[in-house]
Every structure is written in C-alpha cells, then in structure tokens.
mmCIF file of C-alpha atoms and ligand atoms in Angstrom:
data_model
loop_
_atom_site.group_PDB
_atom_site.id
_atom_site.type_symbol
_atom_site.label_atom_id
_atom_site.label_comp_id
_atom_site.label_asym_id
_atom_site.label_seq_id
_atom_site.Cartn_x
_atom_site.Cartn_y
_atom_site.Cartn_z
ATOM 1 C CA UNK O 1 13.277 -3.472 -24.308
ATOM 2 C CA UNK O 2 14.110 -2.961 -20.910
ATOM 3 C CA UNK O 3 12.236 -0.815 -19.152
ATOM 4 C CA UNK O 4 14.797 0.660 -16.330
ATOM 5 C CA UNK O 5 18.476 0.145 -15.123
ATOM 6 C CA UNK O 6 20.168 -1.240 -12.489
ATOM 7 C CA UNK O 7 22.706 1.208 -10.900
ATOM 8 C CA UNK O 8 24.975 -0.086 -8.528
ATOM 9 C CA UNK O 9 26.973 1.686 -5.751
ATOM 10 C CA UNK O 10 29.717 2.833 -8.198
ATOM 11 C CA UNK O 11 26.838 4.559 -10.002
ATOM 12 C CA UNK O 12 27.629 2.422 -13.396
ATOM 13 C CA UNK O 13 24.475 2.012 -15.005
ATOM 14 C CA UNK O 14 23.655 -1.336 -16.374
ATOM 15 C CA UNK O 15 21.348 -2.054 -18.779
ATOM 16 C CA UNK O 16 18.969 -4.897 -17.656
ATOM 17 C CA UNK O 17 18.820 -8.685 -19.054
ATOM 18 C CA UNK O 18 15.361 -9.208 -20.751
ATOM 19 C CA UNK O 19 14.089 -11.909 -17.944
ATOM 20 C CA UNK O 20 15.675 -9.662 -15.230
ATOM 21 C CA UNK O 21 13.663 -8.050 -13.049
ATOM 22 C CA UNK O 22 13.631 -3.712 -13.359
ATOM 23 C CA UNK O 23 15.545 -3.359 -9.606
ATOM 24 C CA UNK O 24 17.821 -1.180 -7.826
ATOM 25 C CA UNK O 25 19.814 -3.138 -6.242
ATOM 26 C CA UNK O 26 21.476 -1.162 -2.949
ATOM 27 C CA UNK O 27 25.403 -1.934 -1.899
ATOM 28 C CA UNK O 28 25.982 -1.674 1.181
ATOM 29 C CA UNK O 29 29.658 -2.894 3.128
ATOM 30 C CA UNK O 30 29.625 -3.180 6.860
ATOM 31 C CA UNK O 31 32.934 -4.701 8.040
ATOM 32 C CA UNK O 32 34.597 -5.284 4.969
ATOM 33 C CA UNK O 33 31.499 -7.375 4.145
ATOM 34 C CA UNK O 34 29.859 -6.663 0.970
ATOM 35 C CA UNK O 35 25.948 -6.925 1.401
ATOM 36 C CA UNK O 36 23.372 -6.323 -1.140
ATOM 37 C CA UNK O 37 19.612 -5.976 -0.925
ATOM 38 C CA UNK O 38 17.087 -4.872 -3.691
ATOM 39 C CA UNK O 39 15.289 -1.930 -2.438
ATOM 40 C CA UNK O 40 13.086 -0.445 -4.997
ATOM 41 C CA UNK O 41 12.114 -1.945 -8.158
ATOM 42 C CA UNK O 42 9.417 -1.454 -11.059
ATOM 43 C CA UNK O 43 7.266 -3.587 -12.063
ATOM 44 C CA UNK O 44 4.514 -3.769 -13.990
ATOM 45 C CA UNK O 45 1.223 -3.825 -11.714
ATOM 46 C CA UNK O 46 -0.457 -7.016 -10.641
ATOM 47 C CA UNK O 47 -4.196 -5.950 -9.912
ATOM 48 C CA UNK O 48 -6.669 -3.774 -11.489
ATOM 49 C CA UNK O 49 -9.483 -2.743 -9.886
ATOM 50 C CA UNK O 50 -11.928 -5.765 -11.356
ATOM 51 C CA UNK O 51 -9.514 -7.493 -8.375
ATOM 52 C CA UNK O 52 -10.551 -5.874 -5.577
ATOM 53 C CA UNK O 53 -13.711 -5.634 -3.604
ATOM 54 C CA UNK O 54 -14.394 -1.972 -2.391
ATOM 55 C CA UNK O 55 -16.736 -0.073 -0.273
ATOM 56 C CA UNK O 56 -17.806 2.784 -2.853
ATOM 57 C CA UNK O 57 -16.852 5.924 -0.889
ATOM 58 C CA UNK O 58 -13.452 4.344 -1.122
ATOM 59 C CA UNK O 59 -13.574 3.221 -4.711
ATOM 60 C CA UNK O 60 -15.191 7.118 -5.488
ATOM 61 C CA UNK O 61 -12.282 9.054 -3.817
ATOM 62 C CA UNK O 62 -9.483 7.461 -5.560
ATOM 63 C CA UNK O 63 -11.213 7.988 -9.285
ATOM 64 C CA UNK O 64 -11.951 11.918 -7.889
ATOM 65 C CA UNK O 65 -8.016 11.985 -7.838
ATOM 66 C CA UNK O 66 -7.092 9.557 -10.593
ATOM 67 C CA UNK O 67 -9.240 12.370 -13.001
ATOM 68 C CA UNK O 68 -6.883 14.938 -12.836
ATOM 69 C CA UNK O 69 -4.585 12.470 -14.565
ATOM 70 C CA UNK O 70 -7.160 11.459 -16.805
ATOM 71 C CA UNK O 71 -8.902 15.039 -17.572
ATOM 72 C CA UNK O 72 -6.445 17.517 -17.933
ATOM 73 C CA UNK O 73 -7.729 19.308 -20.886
ATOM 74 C CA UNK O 74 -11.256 19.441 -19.604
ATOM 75 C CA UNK O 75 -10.285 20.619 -16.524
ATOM 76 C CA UNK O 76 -7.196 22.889 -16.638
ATOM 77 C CA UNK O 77 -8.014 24.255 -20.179
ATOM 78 C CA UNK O 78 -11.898 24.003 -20.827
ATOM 79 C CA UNK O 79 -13.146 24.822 -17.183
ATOM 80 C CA UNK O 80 -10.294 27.669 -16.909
ATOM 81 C CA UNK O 81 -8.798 25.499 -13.639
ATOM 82 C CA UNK O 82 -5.493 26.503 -14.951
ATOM 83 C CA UNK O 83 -5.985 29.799 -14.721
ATOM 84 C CA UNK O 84 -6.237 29.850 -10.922
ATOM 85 C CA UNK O 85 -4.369 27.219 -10.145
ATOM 86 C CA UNK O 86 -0.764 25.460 -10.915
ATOM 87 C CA UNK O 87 -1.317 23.052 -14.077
ATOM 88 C CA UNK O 88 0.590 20.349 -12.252
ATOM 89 C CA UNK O 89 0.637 16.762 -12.040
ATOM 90 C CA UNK O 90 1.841 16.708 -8.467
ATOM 91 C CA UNK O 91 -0.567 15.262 -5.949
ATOM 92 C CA UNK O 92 -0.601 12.697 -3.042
ATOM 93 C CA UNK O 93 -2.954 9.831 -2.315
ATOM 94 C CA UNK O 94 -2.364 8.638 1.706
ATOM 95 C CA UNK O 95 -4.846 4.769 1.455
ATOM 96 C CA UNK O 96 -4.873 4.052 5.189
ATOM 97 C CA UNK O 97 -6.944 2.011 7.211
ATOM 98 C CA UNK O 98 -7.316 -1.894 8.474
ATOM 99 C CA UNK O 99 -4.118 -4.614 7.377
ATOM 100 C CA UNK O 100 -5.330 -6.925 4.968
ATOM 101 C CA UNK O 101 -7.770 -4.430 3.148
ATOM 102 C CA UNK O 102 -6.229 -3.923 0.241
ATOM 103 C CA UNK O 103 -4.617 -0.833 0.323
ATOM 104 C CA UNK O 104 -1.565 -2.697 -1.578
ATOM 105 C CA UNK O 105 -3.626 -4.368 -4.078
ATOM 106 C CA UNK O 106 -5.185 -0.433 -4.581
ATOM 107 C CA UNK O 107 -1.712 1.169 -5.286
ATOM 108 C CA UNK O 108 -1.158 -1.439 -8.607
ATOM 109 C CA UNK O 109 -4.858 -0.627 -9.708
ATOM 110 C CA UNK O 110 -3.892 2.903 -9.682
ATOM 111 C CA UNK O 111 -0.788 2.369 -11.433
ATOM 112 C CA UNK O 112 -2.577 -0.204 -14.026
ATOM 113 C CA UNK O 113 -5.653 2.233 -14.491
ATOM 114 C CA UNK O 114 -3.300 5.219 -15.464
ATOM 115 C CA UNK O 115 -0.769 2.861 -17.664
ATOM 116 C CA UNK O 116 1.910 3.051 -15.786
ATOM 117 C CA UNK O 117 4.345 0.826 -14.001
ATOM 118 C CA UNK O 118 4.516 0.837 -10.395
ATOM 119 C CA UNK O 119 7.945 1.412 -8.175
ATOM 120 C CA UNK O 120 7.125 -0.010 -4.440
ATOM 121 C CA UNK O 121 8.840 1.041 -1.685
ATOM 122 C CA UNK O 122 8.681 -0.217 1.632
ATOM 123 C CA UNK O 123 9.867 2.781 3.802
ATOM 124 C CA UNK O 124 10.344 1.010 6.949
ATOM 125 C CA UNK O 125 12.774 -0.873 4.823
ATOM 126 C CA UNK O 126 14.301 2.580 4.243
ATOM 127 C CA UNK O 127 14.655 3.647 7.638
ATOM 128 C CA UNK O 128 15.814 0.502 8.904
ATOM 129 C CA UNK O 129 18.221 -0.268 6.680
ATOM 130 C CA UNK O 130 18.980 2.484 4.527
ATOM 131 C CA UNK O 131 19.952 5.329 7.075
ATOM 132 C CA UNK O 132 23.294 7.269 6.562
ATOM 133 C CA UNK O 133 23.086 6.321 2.987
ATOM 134 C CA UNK O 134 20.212 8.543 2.297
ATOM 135 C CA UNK O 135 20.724 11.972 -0.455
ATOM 136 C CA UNK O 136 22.375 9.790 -3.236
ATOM 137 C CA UNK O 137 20.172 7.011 -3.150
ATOM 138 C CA UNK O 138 17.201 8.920 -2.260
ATOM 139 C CA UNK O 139 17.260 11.213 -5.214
ATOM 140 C CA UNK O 140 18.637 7.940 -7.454
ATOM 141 C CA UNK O 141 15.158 5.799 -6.721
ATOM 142 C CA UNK O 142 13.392 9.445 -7.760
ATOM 143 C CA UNK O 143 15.233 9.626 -11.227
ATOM 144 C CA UNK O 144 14.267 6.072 -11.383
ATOM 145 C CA UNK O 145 11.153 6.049 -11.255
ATOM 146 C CA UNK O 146 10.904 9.079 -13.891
ATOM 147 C CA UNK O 147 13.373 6.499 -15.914
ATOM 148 C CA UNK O 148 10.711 3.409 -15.519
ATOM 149 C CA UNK O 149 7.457 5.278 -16.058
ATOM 150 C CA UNK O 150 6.601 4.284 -12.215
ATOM 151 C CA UNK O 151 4.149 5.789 -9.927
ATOM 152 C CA UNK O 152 6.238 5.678 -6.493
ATOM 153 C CA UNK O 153 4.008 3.850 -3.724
ATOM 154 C CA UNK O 154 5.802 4.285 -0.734
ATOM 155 C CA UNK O 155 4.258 0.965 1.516
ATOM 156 C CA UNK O 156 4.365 1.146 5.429
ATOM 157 C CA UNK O 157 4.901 4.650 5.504
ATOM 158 C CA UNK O 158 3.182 5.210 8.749
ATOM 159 C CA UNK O 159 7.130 6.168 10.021
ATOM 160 C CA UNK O 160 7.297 8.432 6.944
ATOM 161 C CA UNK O 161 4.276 10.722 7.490
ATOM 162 C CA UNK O 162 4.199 10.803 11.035
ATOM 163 C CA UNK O 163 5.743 14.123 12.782
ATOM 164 C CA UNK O 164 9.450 14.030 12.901
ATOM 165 C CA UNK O 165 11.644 13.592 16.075
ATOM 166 C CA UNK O 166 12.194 17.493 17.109
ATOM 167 C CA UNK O 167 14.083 16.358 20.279
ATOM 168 C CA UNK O 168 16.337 14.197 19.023
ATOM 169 C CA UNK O 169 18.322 11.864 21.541
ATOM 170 C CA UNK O 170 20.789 9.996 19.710
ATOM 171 C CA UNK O 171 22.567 9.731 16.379
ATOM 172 C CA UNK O 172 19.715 7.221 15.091
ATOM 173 C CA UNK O 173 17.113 10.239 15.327
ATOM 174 C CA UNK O 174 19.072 12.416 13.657
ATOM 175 C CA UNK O 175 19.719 10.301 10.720
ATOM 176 C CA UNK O 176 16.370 9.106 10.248
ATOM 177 C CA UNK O 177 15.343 12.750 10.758
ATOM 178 C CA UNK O 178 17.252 13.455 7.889
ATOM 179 C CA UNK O 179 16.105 10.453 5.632
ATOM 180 C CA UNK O 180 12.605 12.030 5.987
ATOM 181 C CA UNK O 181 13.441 15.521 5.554
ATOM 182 C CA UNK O 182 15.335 14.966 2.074
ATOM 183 C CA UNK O 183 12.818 13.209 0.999
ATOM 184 C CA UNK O 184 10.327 15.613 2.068
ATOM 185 C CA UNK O 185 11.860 17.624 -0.375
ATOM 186 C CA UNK O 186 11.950 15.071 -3.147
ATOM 187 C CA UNK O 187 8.392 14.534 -2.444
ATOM 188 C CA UNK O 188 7.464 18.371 -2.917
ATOM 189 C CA UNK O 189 9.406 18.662 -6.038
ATOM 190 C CA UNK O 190 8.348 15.493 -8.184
ATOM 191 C CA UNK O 191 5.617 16.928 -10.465
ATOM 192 C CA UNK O 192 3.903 13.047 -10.142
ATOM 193 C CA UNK O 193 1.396 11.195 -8.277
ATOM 194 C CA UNK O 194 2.861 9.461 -5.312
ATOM 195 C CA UNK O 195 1.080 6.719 -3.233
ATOM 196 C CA UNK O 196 1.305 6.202 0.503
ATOM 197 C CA UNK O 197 0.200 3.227 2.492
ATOM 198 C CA UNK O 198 -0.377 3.451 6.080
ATOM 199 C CA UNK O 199 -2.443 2.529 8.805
ATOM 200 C CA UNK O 200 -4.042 4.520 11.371
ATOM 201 C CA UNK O 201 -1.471 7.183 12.168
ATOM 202 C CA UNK O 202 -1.767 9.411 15.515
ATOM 203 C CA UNK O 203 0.636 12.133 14.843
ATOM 204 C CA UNK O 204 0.922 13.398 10.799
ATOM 205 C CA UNK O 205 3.523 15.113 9.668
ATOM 206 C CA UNK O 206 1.824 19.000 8.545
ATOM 207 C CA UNK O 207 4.196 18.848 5.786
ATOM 208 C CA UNK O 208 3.171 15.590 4.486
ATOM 209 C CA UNK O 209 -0.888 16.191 5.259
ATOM 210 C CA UNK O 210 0.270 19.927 2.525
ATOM 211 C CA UNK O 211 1.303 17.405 -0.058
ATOM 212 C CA UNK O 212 -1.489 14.439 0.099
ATOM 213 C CA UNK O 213 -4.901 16.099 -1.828
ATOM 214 C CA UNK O 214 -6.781 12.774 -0.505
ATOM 215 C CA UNK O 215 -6.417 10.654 2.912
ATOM 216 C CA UNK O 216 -8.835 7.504 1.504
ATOM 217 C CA UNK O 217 -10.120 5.041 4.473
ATOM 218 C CA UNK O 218 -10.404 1.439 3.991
ATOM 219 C CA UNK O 219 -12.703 -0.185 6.512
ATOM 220 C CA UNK O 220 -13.220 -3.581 6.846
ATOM 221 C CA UNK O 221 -16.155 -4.902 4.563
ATOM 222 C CA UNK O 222 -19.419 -5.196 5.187
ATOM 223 C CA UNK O 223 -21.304 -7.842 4.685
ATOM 224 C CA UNK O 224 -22.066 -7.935 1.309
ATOM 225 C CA UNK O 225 -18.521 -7.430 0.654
ATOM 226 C CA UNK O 226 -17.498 -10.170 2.771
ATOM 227 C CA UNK O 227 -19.738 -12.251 -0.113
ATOM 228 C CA UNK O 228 -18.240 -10.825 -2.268
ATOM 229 C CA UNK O 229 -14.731 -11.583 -1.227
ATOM 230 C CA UNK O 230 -15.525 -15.361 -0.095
ATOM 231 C CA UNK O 231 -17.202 -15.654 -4.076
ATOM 232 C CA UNK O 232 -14.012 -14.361 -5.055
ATOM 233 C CA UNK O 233 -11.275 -16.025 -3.219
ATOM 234 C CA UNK O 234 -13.144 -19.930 -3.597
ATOM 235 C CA UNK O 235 -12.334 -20.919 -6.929
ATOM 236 C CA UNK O 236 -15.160 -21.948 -8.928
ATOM 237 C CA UNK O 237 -13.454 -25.345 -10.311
ATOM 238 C CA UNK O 238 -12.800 -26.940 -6.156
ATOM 239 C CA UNK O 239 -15.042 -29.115 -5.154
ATOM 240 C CA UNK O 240 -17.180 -27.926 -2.195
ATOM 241 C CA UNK O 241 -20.162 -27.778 -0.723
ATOM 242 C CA UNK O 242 -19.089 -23.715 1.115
ATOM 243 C CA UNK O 243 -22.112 -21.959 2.210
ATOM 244 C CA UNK O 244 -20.570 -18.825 1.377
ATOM 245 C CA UNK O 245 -24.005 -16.706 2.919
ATOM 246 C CA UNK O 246 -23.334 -18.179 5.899
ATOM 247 C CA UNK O 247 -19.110 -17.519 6.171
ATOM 248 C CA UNK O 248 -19.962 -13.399 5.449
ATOM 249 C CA UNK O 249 -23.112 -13.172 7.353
ATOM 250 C CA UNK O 250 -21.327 -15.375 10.481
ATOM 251 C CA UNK O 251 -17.383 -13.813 10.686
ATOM 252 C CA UNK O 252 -17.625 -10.050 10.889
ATOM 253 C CA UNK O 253 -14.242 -8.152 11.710
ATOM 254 C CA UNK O 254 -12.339 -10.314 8.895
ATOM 255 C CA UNK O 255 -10.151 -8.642 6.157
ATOM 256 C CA UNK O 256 -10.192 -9.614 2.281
ATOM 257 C CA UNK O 257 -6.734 -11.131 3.713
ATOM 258 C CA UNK O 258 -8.821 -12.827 6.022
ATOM 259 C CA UNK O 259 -10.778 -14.573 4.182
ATOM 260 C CA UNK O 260 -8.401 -15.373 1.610
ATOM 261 C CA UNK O 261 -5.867 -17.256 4.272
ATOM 262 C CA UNK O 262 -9.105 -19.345 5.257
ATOM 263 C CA UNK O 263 -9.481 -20.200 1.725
ATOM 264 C CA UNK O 264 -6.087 -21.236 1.686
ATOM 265 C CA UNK O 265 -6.156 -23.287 5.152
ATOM 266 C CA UNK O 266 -9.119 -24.584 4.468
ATOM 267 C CA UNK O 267 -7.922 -26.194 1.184
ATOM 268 C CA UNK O 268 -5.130 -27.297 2.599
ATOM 269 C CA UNK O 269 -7.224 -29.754 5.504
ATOM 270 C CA UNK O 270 -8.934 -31.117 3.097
ATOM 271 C CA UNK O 271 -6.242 -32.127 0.728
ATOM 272 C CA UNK O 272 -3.985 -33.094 4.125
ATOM 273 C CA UNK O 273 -6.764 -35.552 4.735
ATOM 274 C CA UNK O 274 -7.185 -36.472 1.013
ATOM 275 C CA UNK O 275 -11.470 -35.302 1.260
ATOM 276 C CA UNK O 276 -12.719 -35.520 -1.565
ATOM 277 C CA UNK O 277 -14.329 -31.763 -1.196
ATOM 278 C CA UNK O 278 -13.293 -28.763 0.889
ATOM 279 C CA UNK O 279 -16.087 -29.143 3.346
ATOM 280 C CA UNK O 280 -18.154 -26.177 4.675
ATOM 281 C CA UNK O 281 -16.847 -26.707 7.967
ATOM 282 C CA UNK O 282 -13.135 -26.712 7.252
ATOM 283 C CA UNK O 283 -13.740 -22.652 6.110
ATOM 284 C CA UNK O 284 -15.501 -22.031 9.396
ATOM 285 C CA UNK O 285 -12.895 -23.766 11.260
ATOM 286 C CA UNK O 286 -9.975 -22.110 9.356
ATOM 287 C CA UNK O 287 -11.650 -18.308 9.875
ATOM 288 C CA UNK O 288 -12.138 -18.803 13.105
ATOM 289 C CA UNK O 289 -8.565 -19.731 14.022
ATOM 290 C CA UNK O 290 -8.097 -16.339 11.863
ATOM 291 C CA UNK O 291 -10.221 -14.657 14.284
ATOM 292 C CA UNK O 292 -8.539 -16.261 16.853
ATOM 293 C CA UNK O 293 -5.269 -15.338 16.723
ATOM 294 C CA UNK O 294 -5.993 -11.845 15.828
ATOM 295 C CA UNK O 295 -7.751 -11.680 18.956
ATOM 296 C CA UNK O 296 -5.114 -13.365 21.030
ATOM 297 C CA UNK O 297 -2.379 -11.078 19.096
ATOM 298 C CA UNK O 298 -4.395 -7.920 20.010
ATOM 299 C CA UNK O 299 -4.276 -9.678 23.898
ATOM 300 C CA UNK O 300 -0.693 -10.089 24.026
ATOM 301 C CA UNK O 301 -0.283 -6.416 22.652
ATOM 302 C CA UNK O 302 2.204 -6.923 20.971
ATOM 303 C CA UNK O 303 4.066 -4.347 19.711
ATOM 304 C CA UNK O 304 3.983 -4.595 16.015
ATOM 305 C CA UNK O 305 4.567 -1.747 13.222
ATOM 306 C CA UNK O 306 0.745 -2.108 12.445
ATOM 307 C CA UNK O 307 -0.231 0.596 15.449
ATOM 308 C CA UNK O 308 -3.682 1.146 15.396
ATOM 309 C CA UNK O 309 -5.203 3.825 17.436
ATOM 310 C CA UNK O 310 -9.290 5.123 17.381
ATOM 311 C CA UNK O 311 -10.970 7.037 14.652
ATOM 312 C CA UNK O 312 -11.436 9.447 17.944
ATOM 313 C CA UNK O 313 -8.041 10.035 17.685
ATOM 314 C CA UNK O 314 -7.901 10.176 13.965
ATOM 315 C CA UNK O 315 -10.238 12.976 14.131
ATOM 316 C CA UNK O 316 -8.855 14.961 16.882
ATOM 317 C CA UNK O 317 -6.191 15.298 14.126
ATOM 318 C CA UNK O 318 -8.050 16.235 11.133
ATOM 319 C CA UNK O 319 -10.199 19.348 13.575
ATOM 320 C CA UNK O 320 -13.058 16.688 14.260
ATOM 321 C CA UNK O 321 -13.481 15.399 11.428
ATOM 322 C CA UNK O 322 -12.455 12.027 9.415
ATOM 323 C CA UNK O 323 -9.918 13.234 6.499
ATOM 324 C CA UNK O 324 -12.084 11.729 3.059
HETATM 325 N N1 ATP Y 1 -10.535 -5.463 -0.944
HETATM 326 C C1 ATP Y 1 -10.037 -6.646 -1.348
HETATM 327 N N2 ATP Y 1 -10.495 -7.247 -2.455
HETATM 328 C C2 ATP Y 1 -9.989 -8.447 -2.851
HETATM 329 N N3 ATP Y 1 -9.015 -9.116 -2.183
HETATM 330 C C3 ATP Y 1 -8.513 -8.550 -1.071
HETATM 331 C C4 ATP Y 1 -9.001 -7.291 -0.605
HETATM 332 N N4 ATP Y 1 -8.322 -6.948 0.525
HETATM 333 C C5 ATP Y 1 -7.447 -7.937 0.726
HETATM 334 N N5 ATP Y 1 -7.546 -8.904 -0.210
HETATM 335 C C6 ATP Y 1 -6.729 -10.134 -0.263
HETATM 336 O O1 ATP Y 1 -5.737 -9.992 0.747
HETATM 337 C C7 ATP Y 1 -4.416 -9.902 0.194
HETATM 338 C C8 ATP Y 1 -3.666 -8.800 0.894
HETATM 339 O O2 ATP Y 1 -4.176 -7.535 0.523
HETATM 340 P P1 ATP Y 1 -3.273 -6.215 0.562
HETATM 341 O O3 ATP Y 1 -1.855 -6.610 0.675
HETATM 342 O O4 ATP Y 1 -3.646 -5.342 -0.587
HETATM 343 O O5 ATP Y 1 -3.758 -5.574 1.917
HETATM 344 P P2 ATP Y 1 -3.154 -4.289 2.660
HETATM 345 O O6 ATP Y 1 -4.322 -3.435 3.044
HETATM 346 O O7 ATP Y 1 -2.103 -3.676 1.822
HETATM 347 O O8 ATP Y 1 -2.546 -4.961 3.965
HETATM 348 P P3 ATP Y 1 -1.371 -4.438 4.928
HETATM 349 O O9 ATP Y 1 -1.915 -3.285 5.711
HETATM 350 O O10 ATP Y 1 -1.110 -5.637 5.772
HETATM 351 O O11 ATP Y 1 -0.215 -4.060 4.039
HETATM 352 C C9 ATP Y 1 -4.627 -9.666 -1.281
HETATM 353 O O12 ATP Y 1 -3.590 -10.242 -2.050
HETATM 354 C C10 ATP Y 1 -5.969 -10.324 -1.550
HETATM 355 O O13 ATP Y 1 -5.808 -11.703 -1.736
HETATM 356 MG MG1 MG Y 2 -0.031 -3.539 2.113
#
C-alpha cells in the first residue's frame, strides 16, 4: 500500500506506483520552462541507533526526549504531568555540532526507534529554491507528513533557526523572511516531534530556541570512539593487515565521515594497484589527505554554509552556558 501521495502543482493528488518512491515533487515554470525538483519525500529510515557511534551525554539527551513519545501514560496520567502541563506531543530536538558526526544518521534512528517514517527536508533547499512559492507548499509538505506517518527533519537548518532579517534590503529578504515566518507558525502548531540539523549557529531565532525542548551537541569522538568507528567502517571480510589502535589513537580531529571516506580511499589504492590487502599504510595515507584538506579548506576560508563559530560564542547565547 502506498504510504503517501504525490501532489503536483495543480494540487491533483496521485496515488503512488508500488516501486515509486513517497515524494513531493515541486513544479515550478520560470520562462515558460517547466522545471521540476523533488523537495520533500518520506521514506522509511535507514539507521537505527546500533549504526551509530555516540558519546553518551549525546545518546542520553535524545532518549530523555524520545520518552515522552514512549511514556505518555506514565508520565502525563500516573505522575499527574498532565495536570500542570499541556498533554501534547509537540516538541523540538535542534542535533547541532561538527559535519560528518552524524547528526543525519541520528534523525532516521529517531524516526526508526519511534516507528515512524521520516520526511527530510533540506531547508537551504527551501530558501534557495523555493521562495515566493512558500504558504501552499509549506502547509502541503505539513499535511504530508501527517499523511505519511513522518517525523519532519528539517536538514541544514542553520538559515532556518537563526534570527530573521529585521532590516530587510531587498525583495530576497523579504521573501525569505516570510518563508521562515509561515513556517514558524506551522512549526508552533504541529502537535509532533520535529528534528533540526544544524551546525554551530551564532544568532538563534528566540522563537525557534521557545519551540526546541533539547539543543543536543555532537562533538567529534574521542578516542575510543574513533575505535569504534574505524571497527565499524573496515569490513570484517577485506583483507588487511589495519592497525586500527593505531588510526584512532594517531588522527584526532576526524569525523565518523572521516574515517569512513579513508575507508573508502583506502580501498580504493589498493584495488587501483590490484594489492592483494588494503595495507595499513594506505588508511594512514588516505586520513591524512582527509586531514589535509580540511585543514587547507579551513586556510582558504572559504565561505561555505557549514559556518562554524566558538563554543564561546555558543554560550554567550545560551546566558553562559552550553544549551544540553
Ligand atoms: N557517529 C557516527 N557513527 C557511525 N558512523 C558515522 C558517525 N558519524 C558519521 N558517520 C559516517 O559518516 C556518514 C555521514 O554522517 P552524517 O551524514 O550523519 O553526518 P552529519 O553530522 O549529518 O554531517 P553534516 O553536518 O555534514 O550534514 C555516515 O553515513 C556514516 O558513514
Ligand atoms: Mg547531515
């Protein structure tokens, strides 16, 4: 059965074809030119949390939320909660922190632990592409994901829950002033979880920080979670003789993404130069062009959507403190 519809600009619903993907497919025409791009779609999640490698503070603030979903009696009915407070399901998870960390990975876990698909949205996709279209399709992809049983992750939303423009110089700030105002309101009034992934933002929106009940950090791992992750990401059938100790005690700074691209180079060396093992020194060599050109990227300064600014500044937002 399928489990959501496609609408199309003339707002005729069409039920989907069993192998088709659940998507909302966007029309857009710009000069007589019909153009089409898929813009939100369920699917079922890809990771549960057996995938991922997490510090524990991180792992322990998502299941603190996740509970409310997954305790509702106890807590609203046996422990009186819903006397004193609104018996809703509304709440706001903000997983920010390093690229790479799995903050995306995190947002299907959540969806798979609670049984429920999972409706990603990349917002700078929104913004960029989606601006002057917004009410209609904004409160469509809302009844959609009610429709499809998604949780709504909005991805790169570092645009979304940072303060909006209030001096707005051109047309371009209005609109995308708007975008994020409507779907401020969406936001407040869907009685759901919604997931937001982000980096390190400088400036949140105070109507966004109202709606999130928990800002969850993902660092970089430590050690032993580097381990863990080169264990994981080396599959146990290739033939190597990897000193993984050495790889997560050696390259500190490195992401699960990281380390999972140096998997990947590395492999590919050794099959380039038909060895008949990935060889120790091909992962060294392949994480430390990683490191490399991270380091050379953060030279160049380039400007990239992936702004990163100091926990300092973090905190100067939160009253001093880092939001759990
Ligand atoms: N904590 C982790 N545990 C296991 N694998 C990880 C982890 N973090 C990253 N990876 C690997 O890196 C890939 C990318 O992770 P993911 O997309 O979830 O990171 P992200 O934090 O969302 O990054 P970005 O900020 O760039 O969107 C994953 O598919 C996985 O292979
Ligand atoms: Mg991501």
């Amino acid at each position: 059965m399928p489990l959501g519809k496609r609408i199309n600009s003339s707002g005729i619903n069409q039920p989907l074809q069993s192998n088709e993907k659940i998507s909302e497919k966007i029309n857009t025409s710009a000069n007589d030119k019909e153009t089409s791009f898929t813009l939100f779609q369920a699917e079922k999640p890809q990771y549960s949390f057996e995938d991922i490698i997490l510090n524990r503070d991180t792992y322990d603030a998502i299941q603190d939320v996740l509970v409310l979903y997954e305790k509702r009696e106890l807590l609203f009915d046996k422990w009186g909660l819903g006397n004193t407070q609104k018996k809703q399901n509304r709440a706001g998870i903000n997983l920010y922190g390093y690229p790479g960390t799995g903050k995306s990975m995190v947002a299907h876990a959540i969806a798979n632990q609670l049984g429920r698909n999972i409706l990603a949205v990349d917002y700078s996709q929104i913004e960029s592409k989606y601006v002057g279209e917004t009410s209609k399709n904004l409160v469509s992809m809302f009844d959609y994901a009610k429709e499809s049983n998604s949780i709504i992750f909005f991805d790169e939303a570092d645009a979304l829950l940072s303060r909006r423009v209030t001096n707005m110089s051109n047309s371009t700030d209005v609109s995308v002033n708007q975008t994020r105002s409507v779907l401020l309101v969406l936001i407040n009034d869907f009685d759901d979880l919604i997931l937001f992934a982000s980096n390190f933002i400088s400036n949140y929106d105070p109507a966004f920080i109202r709606r999130i009940l928990a800002h969850v950090k993902f660092d970089l791992p430590d050690e032993e979670n580097r381990l863990k992750l080169w264990r994981m990401h080396i599959p146990q059938q290739m033939p190597t003789d990897v000193d993984i100790k050495t790889l997560a005690e050696k390259y500190n700074g490195v992401s699960g993404a990281d380390i999972s691209n140096a998997v990947f180079n590395a492999s590919l060396r050794a099959a380039r130069l038909s060895e008949d093992k990935v060889c120790h020194i091909y992962f060294e060599e392949a994480i430390e062009r990683i490191i490399q050109s991270k380091a050379d990227n953060d030279n160049l300064g380039t400007l990239t959507s992936k702004r990163v600014v100091s926990e300092e500044y973090v905190k100067s937002q939160f009253g001093g403190r880092l939001p759990k």
